[in-house]
Amino acid sequence: MNKWLFGFLVVLTTALMGSSFAVGKIGLAYVTPIMLVALRFLLAGVIMAIAVKYLSLPHPREASDWIKVALIGFFQTAGVMGCIFVSLRTITAGQSSILTFMNPLLVVLFGTLFKKMTYRLQQWVGVILGFVGVFITLGAQVDFQIGTLLGFLSAVSWAIGTLLIKKWGTRINTWVLTAYQMLFGGLILFIGSFILENPSVQITTLSITILVWLALMASIVQFAVWFYLLQKGDPGKISAFLFLAPFFGVLTGWLLLDEVINWYVILGGICIFTGIFMVNWTASPRVQADHDFVKSSV
């Protein structure tokens, strides 16, 4: 691939990943958080489900496989995005994006604890550096806000979803799995909105624009570009560019929301990005490909 095209696509997909935090926070002025993310993934899931059906891609035939897709949707879409959007009520878009994108570090930790995976010393150094970065990013405080906890739980849910993809993903077509896990996740969030909040939606030109942007650009287009890059290059090396996503999260929070970027956020962010880079750069192609697939649906 032409290096200029490659660079443009990397910036495009990671900018879409990161900017969704700030755009989503703007949307909270018009839609309650769980309902907003529910509508986002219902719209994206329906569009992708129609597309994979039209293209006659192989769909699961056994009920057990559909249950697995729904469970992946629960963790990968409902758990991750629900926690993110609710967290945006009490913490900045930049902090939420940094906490969420520490999921590669948790994948290493959970993979070791629950799946007996083995990782190199350099990856463990990256994990430690990443967690130190999180502590610095939060201002070395121990009295975390509820949004801080939710931001961390979004990374936990993402890591669990990643490991479930690794375990079950080979049985299901990648595009089909992506479409229906978003659709199931959106349905779970839609139901959860009526249970966990008093859902409300203000229909304005801006609120509709935000919803369409989140569903089309920050979900479908972002995933399509990321998956294209994974197909054209080395997944292990390409995934190292994921450290750009929280950078764009902090940047767009500053540009769109006038969020203050404290010096410790920059220092902590550098530690986290370096840690994620070390974890991803040394992962084996097979393990890394599994990790990359799940990250692309944020």
PDB file of C-alpha atoms in Angstrom:
ATOM      1  CA  MET A   1       0.000   0.000   0.000  1.00  0.00           C
ATOM      2  CA  ASN A   2       1.151   3.534  -0.753  1.00  0.00           C
ATOM      3  CA  LYS A   3       2.643   4.950   2.455  1.00  0.00           C
ATOM      4  CA  TRP A   4       0.654   8.179   2.192  1.00  0.00           C
ATOM      5  CA  LEU A   5      -2.607   6.257   1.784  1.00  0.00           C
ATOM      6  CA  PHE A   6      -1.629   3.989   4.671  1.00  0.00           C
ATOM      7  CA  GLY A   7      -0.885   6.976   6.891  1.00  0.00           C
ATOM      8  CA  PHE A   8      -4.161   8.666   5.980  1.00  0.00           C
ATOM      9  CA  LEU A   9      -6.203   5.528   6.736  1.00  0.00           C
ATOM     10  CA  VAL A  10      -4.436   4.993  10.080  1.00  0.00           C
ATOM     11  CA  VAL A  11      -5.136   8.577  11.118  1.00  0.00           C
ATOM     12  CA  LEU A  12      -8.730   8.336   9.860  1.00  0.00           C
ATOM     13  CA  THR A  13      -9.658   5.181  11.755  1.00  0.00           C
ATOM     14  CA  THR A  14      -7.922   6.111  15.022  1.00  0.00           C
ATOM     15  CA  ALA A  15      -9.326   9.663  14.861  1.00  0.00           C
ATOM     16  CA  LEU A  16     -12.829   8.232  14.456  1.00  0.00           C
ATOM     17  CA  MET A  17     -12.213   5.921  17.435  1.00  0.00           C
ATOM     18  CA  GLY A  18     -10.963   8.708  19.677  1.00  0.00           C
ATOM     19  CA  SER A  19     -13.296  11.509  18.596  1.00  0.00           C
ATOM     20  CA  SER A  20     -16.393   9.432  19.385  1.00  0.00           C
ATOM     21  CA  PHE A  21     -15.865  10.209  23.085  1.00  0.00           C
ATOM     22  CA  ALA A  22     -16.145  13.980  22.641  1.00  0.00           C
ATOM     23  CA  VAL A  23     -18.935  13.714  20.065  1.00  0.00           C
ATOM     24  CA  GLY A  24     -20.789  11.346  22.376  1.00  0.00           C
ATOM     25  CA  LYS A  25     -20.448  13.756  25.287  1.00  0.00           C
ATOM     26  CA  ILE A  26     -22.011  16.522  23.178  1.00  0.00           C
ATOM     27  CA  GLY A  27     -24.873  14.144  22.396  1.00  0.00           C
ATOM     28  CA  LEU A  28     -25.611  13.702  26.109  1.00  0.00           C
ATOM     29  CA  ALA A  29     -27.190  17.155  26.080  1.00  0.00           C
ATOM     30  CA  TYR A  30     -29.979  15.737  23.922  1.00  0.00           C
ATOM     31  CA  VAL A  31     -30.216  12.023  24.735  1.00  0.00           C
ATOM     32  CA  THR A  32     -29.739  10.073  27.959  1.00  0.00           C
ATOM     33  CA  PRO A  33     -26.432   8.142  27.817  1.00  0.00           C
ATOM     34  CA  ILE A  34     -27.615   4.539  27.560  1.00  0.00           C
ATOM     35  CA  MET A  35     -30.332   5.425  25.059  1.00  0.00           C
ATOM     36  CA  LEU A  36     -27.823   7.351  22.925  1.00  0.00           C
ATOM     37  CA  VAL A  37     -25.423   4.453  22.641  1.00  0.00           C
ATOM     38  CA  ALA A  38     -28.347   2.037  22.160  1.00  0.00           C
ATOM     39  CA  LEU A  39     -29.618   4.015  19.166  1.00  0.00           C
ATOM     40  CA  ARG A  40     -26.075   4.271  17.807  1.00  0.00           C
ATOM     41  CA  PHE A  41     -25.522   0.520  17.700  1.00  0.00           C
ATOM     42  CA  LEU A  42     -29.061  -0.405  16.738  1.00  0.00           C
ATOM     43  CA  LEU A  43     -28.699   1.789  13.654  1.00  0.00           C
ATOM     44  CA  ALA A  44     -25.186   0.516  12.859  1.00  0.00           C
ATOM     45  CA  GLY A  45     -26.185  -3.100  13.557  1.00  0.00           C
ATOM     46  CA  VAL A  46     -29.268  -2.970  11.337  1.00  0.00           C
ATOM     47  CA  ILE A  47     -27.319  -1.457   8.439  1.00  0.00           C
ATOM     48  CA  MET A  48     -24.514  -4.040   8.725  1.00  0.00           C
ATOM     49  CA  ALA A  49     -26.965  -6.927   9.198  1.00  0.00           C
ATOM     50  CA  ILE A  50     -28.743  -5.949   5.972  1.00  0.00           C
ATOM     51  CA  ALA A  51     -25.372  -5.675   4.214  1.00  0.00           C
ATOM     52  CA  VAL A  52     -24.083  -9.121   5.271  1.00  0.00           C
ATOM     53  CA  LYS A  53     -27.436 -10.668   4.372  1.00  0.00           C
ATOM     54  CA  TYR A  54     -27.421  -8.991   0.957  1.00  0.00           C
ATOM     55  CA  LEU A  55     -23.854 -10.218   0.346  1.00  0.00           C
ATOM     56  CA  SER A  56     -24.951 -13.761   1.308  1.00  0.00           C
ATOM     57  CA  LEU A  57     -22.174 -14.128   3.873  1.00  0.00           C
ATOM     58  CA  PRO A  58     -22.405 -17.354   5.909  1.00  0.00           C
ATOM     59  CA  HIS A  59     -24.590 -16.973   9.003  1.00  0.00           C
ATOM     60  CA  PRO A  60     -24.559 -19.210  12.094  1.00  0.00           C
ATOM     61  CA  ARG A  61     -26.927 -22.165  11.843  1.00  0.00           C
ATOM     62  CA  GLU A  62     -26.875 -23.404  15.415  1.00  0.00           C
ATOM     63  CA  ALA A  63     -28.712 -21.696  18.262  1.00  0.00           C
ATOM     64  CA  SER A  64     -25.633 -22.038  20.454  1.00  0.00           C
ATOM     65  CA  ASP A  65     -23.627 -19.878  18.022  1.00  0.00           C
ATOM     66  CA  TRP A  66     -26.267 -17.148  18.114  1.00  0.00           C
ATOM     67  CA  ILE A  67     -26.132 -17.231  21.915  1.00  0.00           C
ATOM     68  CA  LYS A  68     -22.369 -16.757  21.713  1.00  0.00           C
ATOM     69  CA  VAL A  69     -22.816 -13.780  19.375  1.00  0.00           C
ATOM     70  CA  ALA A  70     -25.298 -12.255  21.823  1.00  0.00           C
ATOM     71  CA  LEU A  71     -22.909 -12.800  24.742  1.00  0.00           C
ATOM     72  CA  ILE A  72     -20.104 -11.136  22.810  1.00  0.00           C
ATOM     73  CA  GLY A  73     -22.499  -8.273  22.072  1.00  0.00           C
ATOM     74  CA  PHE A  74     -23.243  -7.979  25.781  1.00  0.00           C
ATOM     75  CA  PHE A  75     -19.580  -7.459  26.703  1.00  0.00           C
ATOM     76  CA  GLN A  76     -18.167  -5.904  23.533  1.00  0.00           C
ATOM     77  CA  THR A  77     -20.947  -3.431  22.756  1.00  0.00           C
ATOM     78  CA  ALA A  78     -23.368  -3.149  25.687  1.00  0.00           C
ATOM     79  CA  GLY A  79     -20.805  -3.365  28.488  1.00  0.00           C
ATOM     80  CA  VAL A  80     -18.083  -1.294  26.862  1.00  0.00           C
ATOM     81  CA  MET A  81     -20.185   1.445  25.340  1.00  0.00           C
ATOM     82  CA  GLY A  82     -22.697   1.618  28.182  1.00  0.00           C
ATOM     83  CA  CYS A  83     -19.910   2.221  30.695  1.00  0.00           C
ATOM     84  CA  ILE A  84     -18.213   4.758  28.425  1.00  0.00           C
ATOM     85  CA  PHE A  85     -21.248   6.915  27.804  1.00  0.00           C
ATOM     86  CA  VAL A  86     -22.413   6.906  31.430  1.00  0.00           C
ATOM     87  CA  SER A  87     -18.850   7.733  32.552  1.00  0.00           C
ATOM     88  CA  LEU A  88     -18.906  10.850  30.369  1.00  0.00           C
ATOM     89  CA  ARG A  89     -21.364  12.408  32.805  1.00  0.00           C
ATOM     90  CA  THR A  90     -18.707  12.762  35.510  1.00  0.00           C
ATOM     91  CA  ILE A  91     -15.287  12.626  33.828  1.00  0.00           C
ATOM     92  CA  THR A  92     -13.827  14.223  30.708  1.00  0.00           C
ATOM     93  CA  ALA A  93     -13.870  12.633  27.267  1.00  0.00           C
ATOM     94  CA  GLY A  94     -10.066  12.496  27.397  1.00  0.00           C
ATOM     95  CA  GLN A  95      -9.981  10.616  30.705  1.00  0.00           C
ATOM     96  CA  SER A  96     -12.664   8.182  29.544  1.00  0.00           C
ATOM     97  CA  SER A  97     -10.809   7.418  26.311  1.00  0.00           C
ATOM     98  CA  ILE A  98      -7.520   6.827  28.129  1.00  0.00           C
ATOM     99  CA  LEU A  99      -9.146   4.460  30.624  1.00  0.00           C
ATOM    100  CA  THR A 100     -11.036   2.572  27.923  1.00  0.00           C
ATOM    101  CA  PHE A 101      -8.019   2.053  25.695  1.00  0.00           C
ATOM    102  CA  MET A 102      -6.049   0.335  28.431  1.00  0.00           C
ATOM    103  CA  ASN A 103      -7.941  -2.825  27.414  1.00  0.00           C
ATOM    104  CA  PRO A 104      -4.906  -4.392  25.648  1.00  0.00           C
ATOM    105  CA  LEU A 105      -3.141  -4.351  29.010  1.00  0.00           C
ATOM    106  CA  LEU A 106      -6.056  -6.163  30.636  1.00  0.00           C
ATOM    107  CA  VAL A 107      -6.147  -8.717  27.820  1.00  0.00           C
ATOM    108  CA  VAL A 108      -2.615  -9.742  28.740  1.00  0.00           C
ATOM    109  CA  LEU A 109      -3.520  -9.915  32.427  1.00  0.00           C
ATOM    110  CA  PHE A 110      -6.789 -11.843  31.963  1.00  0.00           C
ATOM    111  CA  GLY A 111      -5.282 -14.093  29.307  1.00  0.00           C
ATOM    112  CA  THR A 112      -2.588 -15.139  31.748  1.00  0.00           C
ATOM    113  CA  LEU A 113      -4.955 -15.641  34.680  1.00  0.00           C
ATOM    114  CA  PHE A 114      -7.838 -17.404  32.952  1.00  0.00           C
ATOM    115  CA  LYS A 115      -6.535 -18.876  29.688  1.00  0.00           C
ATOM    116  CA  LYS A 116      -2.940 -19.692  30.702  1.00  0.00           C
ATOM    117  CA  MET A 117      -1.520 -17.655  27.821  1.00  0.00           C
ATOM    118  CA  THR A 118       2.163 -16.793  27.858  1.00  0.00           C
ATOM    119  CA  TYR A 119       3.613 -13.380  27.060  1.00  0.00           C
ATOM    120  CA  ARG A 120       7.116 -11.982  26.750  1.00  0.00           C
ATOM    121  CA  LEU A 121       8.891  -9.924  29.397  1.00  0.00           C
ATOM    122  CA  GLN A 122       8.606  -6.807  27.261  1.00  0.00           C
ATOM    123  CA  GLN A 123       4.828  -7.178  27.186  1.00  0.00           C
ATOM    124  CA  TRP A 124       4.673  -7.449  30.980  1.00  0.00           C
ATOM    125  CA  VAL A 125       6.831  -4.335  31.276  1.00  0.00           C
ATOM    126  CA  GLY A 126       4.291  -2.643  28.997  1.00  0.00           C
ATOM    127  CA  VAL A 127       1.411  -3.753  31.244  1.00  0.00           C
ATOM    128  CA  ILE A 128       3.116  -2.376  34.364  1.00  0.00           C
ATOM    129  CA  LEU A 129       3.993   0.877  32.600  1.00  0.00           C
ATOM    130  CA  GLY A 130       0.400   1.186  31.403  1.00  0.00           C
ATOM    131  CA  PHE A 131      -1.082   0.809  34.883  1.00  0.00           C
ATOM    132  CA  VAL A 132       1.405   3.332  36.252  1.00  0.00           C
ATOM    133  CA  GLY A 133       0.237   5.666  33.504  1.00  0.00           C
ATOM    134  CA  VAL A 134      -3.388   5.255  34.571  1.00  0.00           C
ATOM    135  CA  PHE A 135      -2.479   6.166  38.152  1.00  0.00           C
ATOM    136  CA  ILE A 136      -0.639   9.269  36.928  1.00  0.00           C
ATOM    137  CA  THR A 137      -3.469  10.222  34.555  1.00  0.00           C
ATOM    138  CA  LEU A 138      -5.953  10.266  37.400  1.00  0.00           C
ATOM    139  CA  GLY A 139      -3.755  12.726  39.282  1.00  0.00           C
ATOM    140  CA  ALA A 140      -2.388  10.046  41.643  1.00  0.00           C
ATOM    141  CA  GLN A 141      -5.696  10.177  43.514  1.00  0.00           C
ATOM    142  CA  VAL A 142      -7.341   7.291  45.327  1.00  0.00           C
ATOM    143  CA  ASP A 143     -10.826   8.829  45.717  1.00  0.00           C
ATOM    144  CA  PHE A 144     -11.966   8.003  42.196  1.00  0.00           C
ATOM    145  CA  GLN A 145     -15.263   9.298  40.848  1.00  0.00           C
ATOM    146  CA  ILE A 146     -17.966   6.937  39.623  1.00  0.00           C
ATOM    147  CA  GLY A 147     -17.038   7.892  36.070  1.00  0.00           C
ATOM    148  CA  THR A 148     -13.485   6.728  36.719  1.00  0.00           C
ATOM    149  CA  LEU A 149     -14.748   3.330  37.821  1.00  0.00           C
ATOM    150  CA  LEU A 150     -17.035   3.082  34.789  1.00  0.00           C
ATOM    151  CA  GLY A 151     -14.191   4.026  32.465  1.00  0.00           C
ATOM    152  CA  PHE A 152     -12.106   1.222  33.947  1.00  0.00           C
ATOM    153  CA  LEU A 153     -15.033  -1.220  33.724  1.00  0.00           C
ATOM    154  CA  SER A 154     -15.385  -0.406  30.024  1.00  0.00           C
ATOM    155  CA  ALA A 155     -11.802  -1.636  29.533  1.00  0.00           C
ATOM    156  CA  VAL A 156     -12.549  -4.747  31.623  1.00  0.00           C
ATOM    157  CA  SER A 157     -15.621  -5.538  29.540  1.00  0.00           C
ATOM    158  CA  TRP A 158     -13.643  -4.958  26.329  1.00  0.00           C
ATOM    159  CA  ALA A 159     -10.911  -7.336  27.460  1.00  0.00           C
ATOM    160  CA  ILE A 160     -13.496 -10.037  28.271  1.00  0.00           C
ATOM    161  CA  GLY A 161     -15.077  -9.520  24.855  1.00  0.00           C
ATOM    162  CA  THR A 162     -11.656  -9.875  23.236  1.00  0.00           C
ATOM    163  CA  LEU A 163     -11.032 -13.219  24.922  1.00  0.00           C
ATOM    164  CA  LEU A 164     -14.512 -14.460  23.962  1.00  0.00           C
ATOM    165  CA  ILE A 165     -13.801 -13.508  20.349  1.00  0.00           C
ATOM    166  CA  LYS A 166     -10.570 -15.472  20.498  1.00  0.00           C
ATOM    167  CA  LYS A 167     -12.425 -18.494  21.881  1.00  0.00           C
ATOM    168  CA  TRP A 168     -15.498 -18.455  19.616  1.00  0.00           C
ATOM    169  CA  GLY A 169     -14.716 -16.097  16.738  1.00  0.00           C
ATOM    170  CA  THR A 170     -13.235 -18.683  14.372  1.00  0.00           C
ATOM    171  CA  ARG A 171     -16.643 -20.371  14.023  1.00  0.00           C
ATOM    172  CA  ILE A 172     -18.376 -17.250  12.704  1.00  0.00           C
ATOM    173  CA  ASN A 173     -17.677 -14.980   9.731  1.00  0.00           C
ATOM    174  CA  THR A 174     -15.970 -11.794  10.949  1.00  0.00           C
ATOM    175  CA  TRP A 175     -18.382  -9.360   9.271  1.00  0.00           C
ATOM    176  CA  VAL A 176     -21.443 -11.351  10.352  1.00  0.00           C
ATOM    177  CA  LEU A 177     -20.203 -11.490  13.926  1.00  0.00           C
ATOM    178  CA  THR A 178     -19.508  -7.769  13.931  1.00  0.00           C
ATOM    179  CA  ALA A 179     -22.944  -6.899  12.536  1.00  0.00           C
ATOM    180  CA  TYR A 180     -24.971  -9.023  14.915  1.00  0.00           C
ATOM    181  CA  GLN A 181     -22.932  -8.411  18.052  1.00  0.00           C
ATOM    182  CA  MET A 182     -23.579  -4.696  17.515  1.00  0.00           C
ATOM    183  CA  LEU A 183     -27.273  -5.380  16.894  1.00  0.00           C
ATOM    184  CA  PHE A 184     -27.639  -7.593  19.982  1.00  0.00           C
ATOM    185  CA  GLY A 185     -25.604  -5.145  22.061  1.00  0.00           C
ATOM    186  CA  GLY A 186     -27.820  -2.288  20.899  1.00  0.00           C
ATOM    187  CA  LEU A 187     -30.964  -4.232  21.865  1.00  0.00           C
ATOM    188  CA  ILE A 188     -29.538  -4.971  25.315  1.00  0.00           C
ATOM    189  CA  LEU A 189     -28.717  -1.293  25.795  1.00  0.00           C
ATOM    190  CA  PHE A 190     -32.171  -0.247  24.572  1.00  0.00           C
ATOM    191  CA  ILE A 191     -33.853  -2.466  27.159  1.00  0.00           C
ATOM    192  CA  GLY A 192     -31.330  -1.403  29.797  1.00  0.00           C
ATOM    193  CA  SER A 193     -32.143   2.248  29.157  1.00  0.00           C
ATOM    194  CA  PHE A 194     -35.695   1.744  30.425  1.00  0.00           C
ATOM    195  CA  ILE A 195     -34.420  -0.158  33.469  1.00  0.00           C
ATOM    196  CA  LEU A 196     -31.408   1.927  34.492  1.00  0.00           C
ATOM    197  CA  GLU A 197     -32.449   5.443  33.497  1.00  0.00           C
ATOM    198  CA  ASN A 198     -35.419   7.569  32.510  1.00  0.00           C
ATOM    199  CA  PRO A 199     -34.796   7.614  28.753  1.00  0.00           C
ATOM    200  CA  SER A 200     -35.353  10.833  26.871  1.00  0.00           C
ATOM    201  CA  VAL A 201     -34.549  11.964  23.348  1.00  0.00           C
ATOM    202  CA  GLN A 202     -34.612  15.524  22.023  1.00  0.00           C
ATOM    203  CA  ILE A 203     -34.956  15.435  18.254  1.00  0.00           C
ATOM    204  CA  THR A 204     -32.980  18.306  16.760  1.00  0.00           C
ATOM    205  CA  THR A 205     -30.774  18.697  13.721  1.00  0.00           C
ATOM    206  CA  LEU A 206     -27.667  18.445  15.903  1.00  0.00           C
ATOM    207  CA  SER A 207     -28.822  15.374  17.850  1.00  0.00           C
ATOM    208  CA  ILE A 208     -29.672  13.520  14.622  1.00  0.00           C
ATOM    209  CA  THR A 209     -26.320  14.540  13.114  1.00  0.00           C
ATOM    210  CA  ILE A 210     -24.485  13.226  16.183  1.00  0.00           C
ATOM    211  CA  LEU A 211     -26.376   9.915  16.083  1.00  0.00           C
ATOM    212  CA  VAL A 212     -25.720   9.415  12.366  1.00  0.00           C
ATOM    213  CA  TRP A 213     -22.046  10.299  12.825  1.00  0.00           C
ATOM    214  CA  LEU A 214     -21.631   7.828  15.692  1.00  0.00           C
ATOM    215  CA  ALA A 215     -23.451   5.037  13.844  1.00  0.00           C
ATOM    216  CA  LEU A 216     -21.980   5.482  10.369  1.00  0.00           C
ATOM    217  CA  MET A 217     -18.581   7.136  10.734  1.00  0.00           C
ATOM    218  CA  ALA A 218     -17.515   6.098  14.261  1.00  0.00           C
ATOM    219  CA  SER A 219     -18.857   2.546  13.938  1.00  0.00           C
ATOM    220  CA  ILE A 220     -19.261   1.216  10.378  1.00  0.00           C
ATOM    221  CA  VAL A 221     -16.662   3.316   8.515  1.00  0.00           C
ATOM    222  CA  GLN A 222     -14.156   3.120  11.353  1.00  0.00           C
ATOM    223  CA  PHE A 223     -14.422  -0.649  11.521  1.00  0.00           C
ATOM    224  CA  ALA A 224     -14.280  -1.093   7.737  1.00  0.00           C
ATOM    225  CA  VAL A 225     -11.082   0.972   7.454  1.00  0.00           C
ATOM    226  CA  TRP A 226      -9.429  -0.772  10.409  1.00  0.00           C
ATOM    227  CA  PHE A 227     -10.265  -4.216   9.093  1.00  0.00           C
ATOM    228  CA  TYR A 228      -8.966  -3.237   5.645  1.00  0.00           C
ATOM    229  CA  LEU A 229      -5.644  -2.209   7.195  1.00  0.00           C
ATOM    230  CA  LEU A 230      -5.408  -5.510   9.084  1.00  0.00           C
ATOM    231  CA  GLN A 231      -5.952  -7.411   5.848  1.00  0.00           C
ATOM    232  CA  LYS A 232      -3.284  -5.436   3.971  1.00  0.00           C
ATOM    233  CA  GLY A 233      -0.529  -5.438   6.592  1.00  0.00           C
ATOM    234  CA  ASP A 234       0.950  -7.129   9.636  1.00  0.00           C
ATOM    235  CA  PRO A 235      -1.750  -7.043  12.351  1.00  0.00           C
ATOM    236  CA  GLY A 236       0.850  -6.999  15.125  1.00  0.00           C
ATOM    237  CA  LYS A 237       2.536  -3.888  13.773  1.00  0.00           C
ATOM    238  CA  ILE A 238      -0.631  -2.103  12.667  1.00  0.00           C
ATOM    239  CA  SER A 239      -2.204  -2.553  16.084  1.00  0.00           C
ATOM    240  CA  ALA A 240       0.653  -0.547  17.585  1.00  0.00           C
ATOM    241  CA  PHE A 241      -0.967   2.530  16.060  1.00  0.00           C
ATOM    242  CA  LEU A 242      -3.925   2.120  18.421  1.00  0.00           C
ATOM    243  CA  PHE A 243      -2.104   4.400  20.865  1.00  0.00           C
ATOM    244  CA  LEU A 244      -3.235   7.243  18.593  1.00  0.00           C
ATOM    245  CA  ALA A 245      -6.921   6.678  19.485  1.00  0.00           C
ATOM    246  CA  PRO A 246      -6.819   7.993  23.081  1.00  0.00           C
ATOM    247  CA  PHE A 247      -4.578  10.812  21.831  1.00  0.00           C
ATOM    248  CA  PHE A 248      -7.398  11.875  19.520  1.00  0.00           C
ATOM    249  CA  GLY A 249      -9.824  11.402  22.403  1.00  0.00           C
ATOM    250  CA  VAL A 250      -7.915  13.927  24.489  1.00  0.00           C
ATOM    251  CA  LEU A 251      -7.376  16.255  21.511  1.00  0.00           C
ATOM    252  CA  THR A 252     -11.027  16.369  20.439  1.00  0.00           C
ATOM    253  CA  GLY A 253     -12.105  16.820  24.065  1.00  0.00           C
ATOM    254  CA  TRP A 254      -9.913  19.924  24.139  1.00  0.00           C
ATOM    255  CA  LEU A 255     -11.083  21.188  20.723  1.00  0.00           C
ATOM    256  CA  LEU A 256     -14.815  20.486  21.007  1.00  0.00           C
ATOM    257  CA  LEU A 257     -15.442  20.692  24.738  1.00  0.00           C
ATOM    258  CA  ASP A 258     -12.683  23.025  25.994  1.00  0.00           C
ATOM    259  CA  GLU A 259     -11.503  20.306  28.369  1.00  0.00           C
ATOM    260  CA  VAL A 260      -8.374  21.250  30.280  1.00  0.00           C
ATOM    261  CA  ILE A 261      -5.391  18.987  29.590  1.00  0.00           C
ATOM    262  CA  ASN A 262      -3.362  18.866  32.809  1.00  0.00           C
ATOM    263  CA  TRP A 263       0.343  18.039  32.691  1.00  0.00           C
ATOM    264  CA  TYR A 264      -0.173  14.766  34.560  1.00  0.00           C
ATOM    265  CA  VAL A 265      -2.751  13.662  31.976  1.00  0.00           C
ATOM    266  CA  ILE A 266      -0.146  14.120  29.249  1.00  0.00           C
ATOM    267  CA  LEU A 267       2.537  12.280  31.267  1.00  0.00           C
ATOM    268  CA  GLY A 268       0.190   9.462  32.206  1.00  0.00           C
ATOM    269  CA  GLY A 269      -1.088   9.218  28.646  1.00  0.00           C
ATOM    270  CA  ILE A 270       2.467   8.858  27.327  1.00  0.00           C
ATOM    271  CA  CYS A 271       3.079   5.996  29.795  1.00  0.00           C
ATOM    272  CA  ILE A 272      -0.146   4.256  28.767  1.00  0.00           C
ATOM    273  CA  PHE A 273       0.495   4.687  25.048  1.00  0.00           C
ATOM    274  CA  THR A 274       4.038   3.366  25.452  1.00  0.00           C
ATOM    275  CA  GLY A 275       2.772   0.400  27.458  1.00  0.00           C
ATOM    276  CA  ILE A 276       0.141  -0.474  24.858  1.00  0.00           C
ATOM    277  CA  PHE A 277       2.731  -0.096  22.107  1.00  0.00           C
ATOM    278  CA  MET A 278       5.055  -2.549  23.889  1.00  0.00           C
ATOM    279  CA  VAL A 279       2.236  -5.050  24.427  1.00  0.00           C
ATOM    280  CA  ASN A 280       0.981  -4.919  20.837  1.00  0.00           C
ATOM    281  CA  TRP A 281       4.316  -4.713  19.055  1.00  0.00           C
ATOM    282  CA  THR A 282       5.612  -7.979  20.482  1.00  0.00           C
ATOM    283  CA  ALA A 283       2.408 -10.047  20.300  1.00  0.00           C
ATOM    284  CA  SER A 284       2.330 -13.030  17.962  1.00  0.00           C
ATOM    285  CA  PRO A 285       0.313 -12.440  14.750  1.00  0.00           C
ATOM    286  CA  ARG A 286      -2.457 -14.852  15.726  1.00  0.00           C
ATOM    287  CA  VAL A 287      -3.013 -13.483  19.213  1.00  0.00           C
ATOM    288  CA  GLN A 288      -2.772  -9.916  17.974  1.00  0.00           C
ATOM    289  CA  ALA A 289      -5.267 -10.461  15.154  1.00  0.00           C
ATOM    290  CA  ASP A 290      -7.826 -11.585  17.727  1.00  0.00           C
ATOM    291  CA  HIS A 291      -7.163  -8.492  19.826  1.00  0.00           C
ATOM    292  CA  ASP A 292      -7.407  -6.115  16.862  1.00  0.00           C
ATOM    293  CA  PHE A 293     -10.773  -7.396  15.673  1.00  0.00           C
ATOM    294  CA  VAL A 294     -12.566  -6.486  18.883  1.00  0.00           C
ATOM    295  CA  LYS A 295     -10.947  -3.072  19.222  1.00  0.00           C
ATOM    296  CA  SER A 296     -12.308  -2.000  15.881  1.00  0.00           C
ATOM    297  CA  SER A 297     -15.949  -1.780  16.934  1.00  0.00           C
ATOM    298  CA  VAL A 298     -15.515   1.143  19.409  1.00  0.00           C
TER     299      VAL A 298
END
